[in-house]
PDB file of C-alpha atoms in Angstrom:
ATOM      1  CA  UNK A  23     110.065  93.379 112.078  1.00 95.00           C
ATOM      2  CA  UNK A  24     110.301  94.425 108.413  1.00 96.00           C
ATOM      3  CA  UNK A  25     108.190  94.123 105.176  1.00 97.00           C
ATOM      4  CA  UNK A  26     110.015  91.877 102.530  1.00 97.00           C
ATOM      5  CA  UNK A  27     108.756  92.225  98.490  1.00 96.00           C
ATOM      6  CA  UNK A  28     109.849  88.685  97.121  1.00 96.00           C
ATOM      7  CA  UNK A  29     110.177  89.116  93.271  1.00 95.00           C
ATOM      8  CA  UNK A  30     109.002  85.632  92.431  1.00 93.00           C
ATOM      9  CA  UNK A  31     107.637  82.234  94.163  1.00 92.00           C
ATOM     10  CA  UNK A  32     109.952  80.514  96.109  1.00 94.00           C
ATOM     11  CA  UNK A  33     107.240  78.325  97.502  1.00 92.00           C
ATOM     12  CA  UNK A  34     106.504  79.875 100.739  1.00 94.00           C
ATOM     13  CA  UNK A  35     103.616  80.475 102.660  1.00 93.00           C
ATOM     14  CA  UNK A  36     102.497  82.118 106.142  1.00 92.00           C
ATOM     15  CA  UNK A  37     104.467  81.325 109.572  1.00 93.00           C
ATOM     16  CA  UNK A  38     107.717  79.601 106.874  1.00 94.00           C
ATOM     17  CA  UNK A  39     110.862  80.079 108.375  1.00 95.00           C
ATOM     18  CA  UNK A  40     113.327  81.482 106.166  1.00 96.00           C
ATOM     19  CA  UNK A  41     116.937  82.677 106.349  1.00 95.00           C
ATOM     20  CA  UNK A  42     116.966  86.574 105.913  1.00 92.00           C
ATOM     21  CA  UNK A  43     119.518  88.962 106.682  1.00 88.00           C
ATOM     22  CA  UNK A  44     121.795  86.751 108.956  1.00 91.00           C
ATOM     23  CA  UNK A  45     119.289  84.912 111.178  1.00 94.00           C
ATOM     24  CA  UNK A  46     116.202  82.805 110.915  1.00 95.00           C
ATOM     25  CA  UNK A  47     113.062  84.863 110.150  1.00 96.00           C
ATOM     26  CA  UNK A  48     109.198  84.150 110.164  1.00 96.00           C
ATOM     27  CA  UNK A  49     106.528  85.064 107.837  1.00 96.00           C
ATOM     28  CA  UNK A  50     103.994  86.457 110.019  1.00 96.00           C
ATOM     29  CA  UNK A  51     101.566  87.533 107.012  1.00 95.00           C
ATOM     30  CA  UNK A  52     102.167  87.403 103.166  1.00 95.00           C
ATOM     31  CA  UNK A  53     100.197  88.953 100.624  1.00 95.00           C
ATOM     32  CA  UNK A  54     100.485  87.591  96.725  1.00 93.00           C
ATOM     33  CA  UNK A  55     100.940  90.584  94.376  1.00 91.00           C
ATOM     34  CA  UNK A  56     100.514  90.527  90.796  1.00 88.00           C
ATOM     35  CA  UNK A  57      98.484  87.608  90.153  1.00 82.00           C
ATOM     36  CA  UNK A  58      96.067  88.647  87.276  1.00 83.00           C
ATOM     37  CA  UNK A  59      96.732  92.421  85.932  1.00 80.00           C
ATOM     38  CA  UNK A  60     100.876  92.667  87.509  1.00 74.00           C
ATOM     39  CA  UNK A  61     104.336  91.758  86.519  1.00 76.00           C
ATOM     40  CA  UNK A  62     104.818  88.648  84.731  1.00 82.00           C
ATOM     41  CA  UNK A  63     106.151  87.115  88.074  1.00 89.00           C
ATOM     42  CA  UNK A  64     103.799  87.342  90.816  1.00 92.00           C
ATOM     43  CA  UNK A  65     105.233  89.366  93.926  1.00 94.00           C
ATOM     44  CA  UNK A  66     105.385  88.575  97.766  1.00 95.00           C
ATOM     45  CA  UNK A  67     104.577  91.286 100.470  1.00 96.00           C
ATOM     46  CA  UNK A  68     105.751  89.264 103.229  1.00 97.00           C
ATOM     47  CA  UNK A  69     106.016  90.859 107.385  1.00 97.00           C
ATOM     48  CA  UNK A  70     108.780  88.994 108.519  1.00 97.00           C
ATOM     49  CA  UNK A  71     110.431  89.149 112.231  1.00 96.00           C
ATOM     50  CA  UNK A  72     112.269  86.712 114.935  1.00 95.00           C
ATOM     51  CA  UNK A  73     110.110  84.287 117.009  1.00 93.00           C
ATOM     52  CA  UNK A  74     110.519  87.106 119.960  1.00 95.00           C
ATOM     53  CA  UNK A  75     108.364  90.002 117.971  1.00 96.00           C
ATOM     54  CA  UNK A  76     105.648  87.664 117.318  1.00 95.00           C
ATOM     55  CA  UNK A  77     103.441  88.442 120.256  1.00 96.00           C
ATOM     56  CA  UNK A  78     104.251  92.566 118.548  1.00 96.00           C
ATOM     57  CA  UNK A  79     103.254  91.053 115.400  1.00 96.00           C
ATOM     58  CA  UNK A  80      99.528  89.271 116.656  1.00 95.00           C
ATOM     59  CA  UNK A  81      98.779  92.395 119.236  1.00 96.00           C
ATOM     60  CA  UNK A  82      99.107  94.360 116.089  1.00 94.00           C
ATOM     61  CA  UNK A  83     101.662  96.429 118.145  1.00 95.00           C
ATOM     62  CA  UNK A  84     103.445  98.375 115.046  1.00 93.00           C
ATOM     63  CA  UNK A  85     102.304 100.644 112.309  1.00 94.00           C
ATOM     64  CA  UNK A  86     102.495  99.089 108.904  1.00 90.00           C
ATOM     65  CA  UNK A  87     103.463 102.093 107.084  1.00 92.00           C
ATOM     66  CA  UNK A  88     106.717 102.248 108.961  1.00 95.00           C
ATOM     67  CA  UNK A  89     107.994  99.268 108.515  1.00 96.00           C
ATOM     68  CA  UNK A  90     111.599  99.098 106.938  1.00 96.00           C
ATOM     69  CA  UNK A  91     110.856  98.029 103.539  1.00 97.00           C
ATOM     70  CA  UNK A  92     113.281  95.711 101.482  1.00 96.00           C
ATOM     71  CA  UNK A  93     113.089  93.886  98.444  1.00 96.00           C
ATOM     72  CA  UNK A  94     114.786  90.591  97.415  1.00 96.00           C
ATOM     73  CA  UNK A  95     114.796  87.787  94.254  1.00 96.00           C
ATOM     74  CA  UNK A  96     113.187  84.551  95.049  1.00 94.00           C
ATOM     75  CA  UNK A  97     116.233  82.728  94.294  1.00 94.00           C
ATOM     76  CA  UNK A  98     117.726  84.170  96.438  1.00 93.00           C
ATOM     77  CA  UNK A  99     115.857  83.288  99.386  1.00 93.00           C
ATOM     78  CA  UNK A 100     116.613  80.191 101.405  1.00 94.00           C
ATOM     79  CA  UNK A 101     113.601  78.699 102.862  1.00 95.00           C
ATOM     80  CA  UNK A 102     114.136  76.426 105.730  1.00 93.00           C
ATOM     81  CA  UNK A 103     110.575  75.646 106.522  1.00 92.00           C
ATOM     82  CA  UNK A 104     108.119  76.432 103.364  1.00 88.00           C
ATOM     83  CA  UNK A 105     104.999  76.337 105.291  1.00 82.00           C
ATOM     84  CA  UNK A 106     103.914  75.674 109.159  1.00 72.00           C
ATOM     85  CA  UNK A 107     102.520  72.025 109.928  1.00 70.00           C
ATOM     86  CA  UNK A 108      99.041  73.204 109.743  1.00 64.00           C
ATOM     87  CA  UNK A 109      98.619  74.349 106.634  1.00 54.00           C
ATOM     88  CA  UNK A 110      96.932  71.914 103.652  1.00 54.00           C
TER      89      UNK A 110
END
């Protein structure tokens, strides 16, 4: 599991798949940065993991603050899946 700040909107929102880092990851939670007083490109504060750490991920069984922190460009992002089937 790590924390991801996407500079940008590459059109993603919670549980899209994305490819990260050689593999397939999910956005378990994202939080949109920036939006009123921030950069002039909002920011994403995505937790992102493999389908196996999600049961980690909704037992809350990891401490934010440690989290291995990177940061990316949305265009460089591939999104596979922008959004789950549930959301509107």
């Amino acid at each position: 599991m790590k924390r991801l700040i996407i500079h940008g909107d590459p059109g993603i929102r919670k549980d899209a798949i994305i490819e990260y880092d050689g593999g397939e990851r999910v956005c378990y939670a994202i939080n949109r940065q920036g939006d009123w007083h921030g950069p002039d490109e909002p920011q994403l504060w995505c937790i992102i993991g493999t389908e196996d750490e999600r049961d980690d991920f909704d037992r809350q069984n990891f401490v934010p603050h440690w989290l291995e922190t990177e940061s990316i460009d949305a265009e460089a992002v591939d999104v596979i899946r922008g959004t789950s089937e549930m959301t509107v």
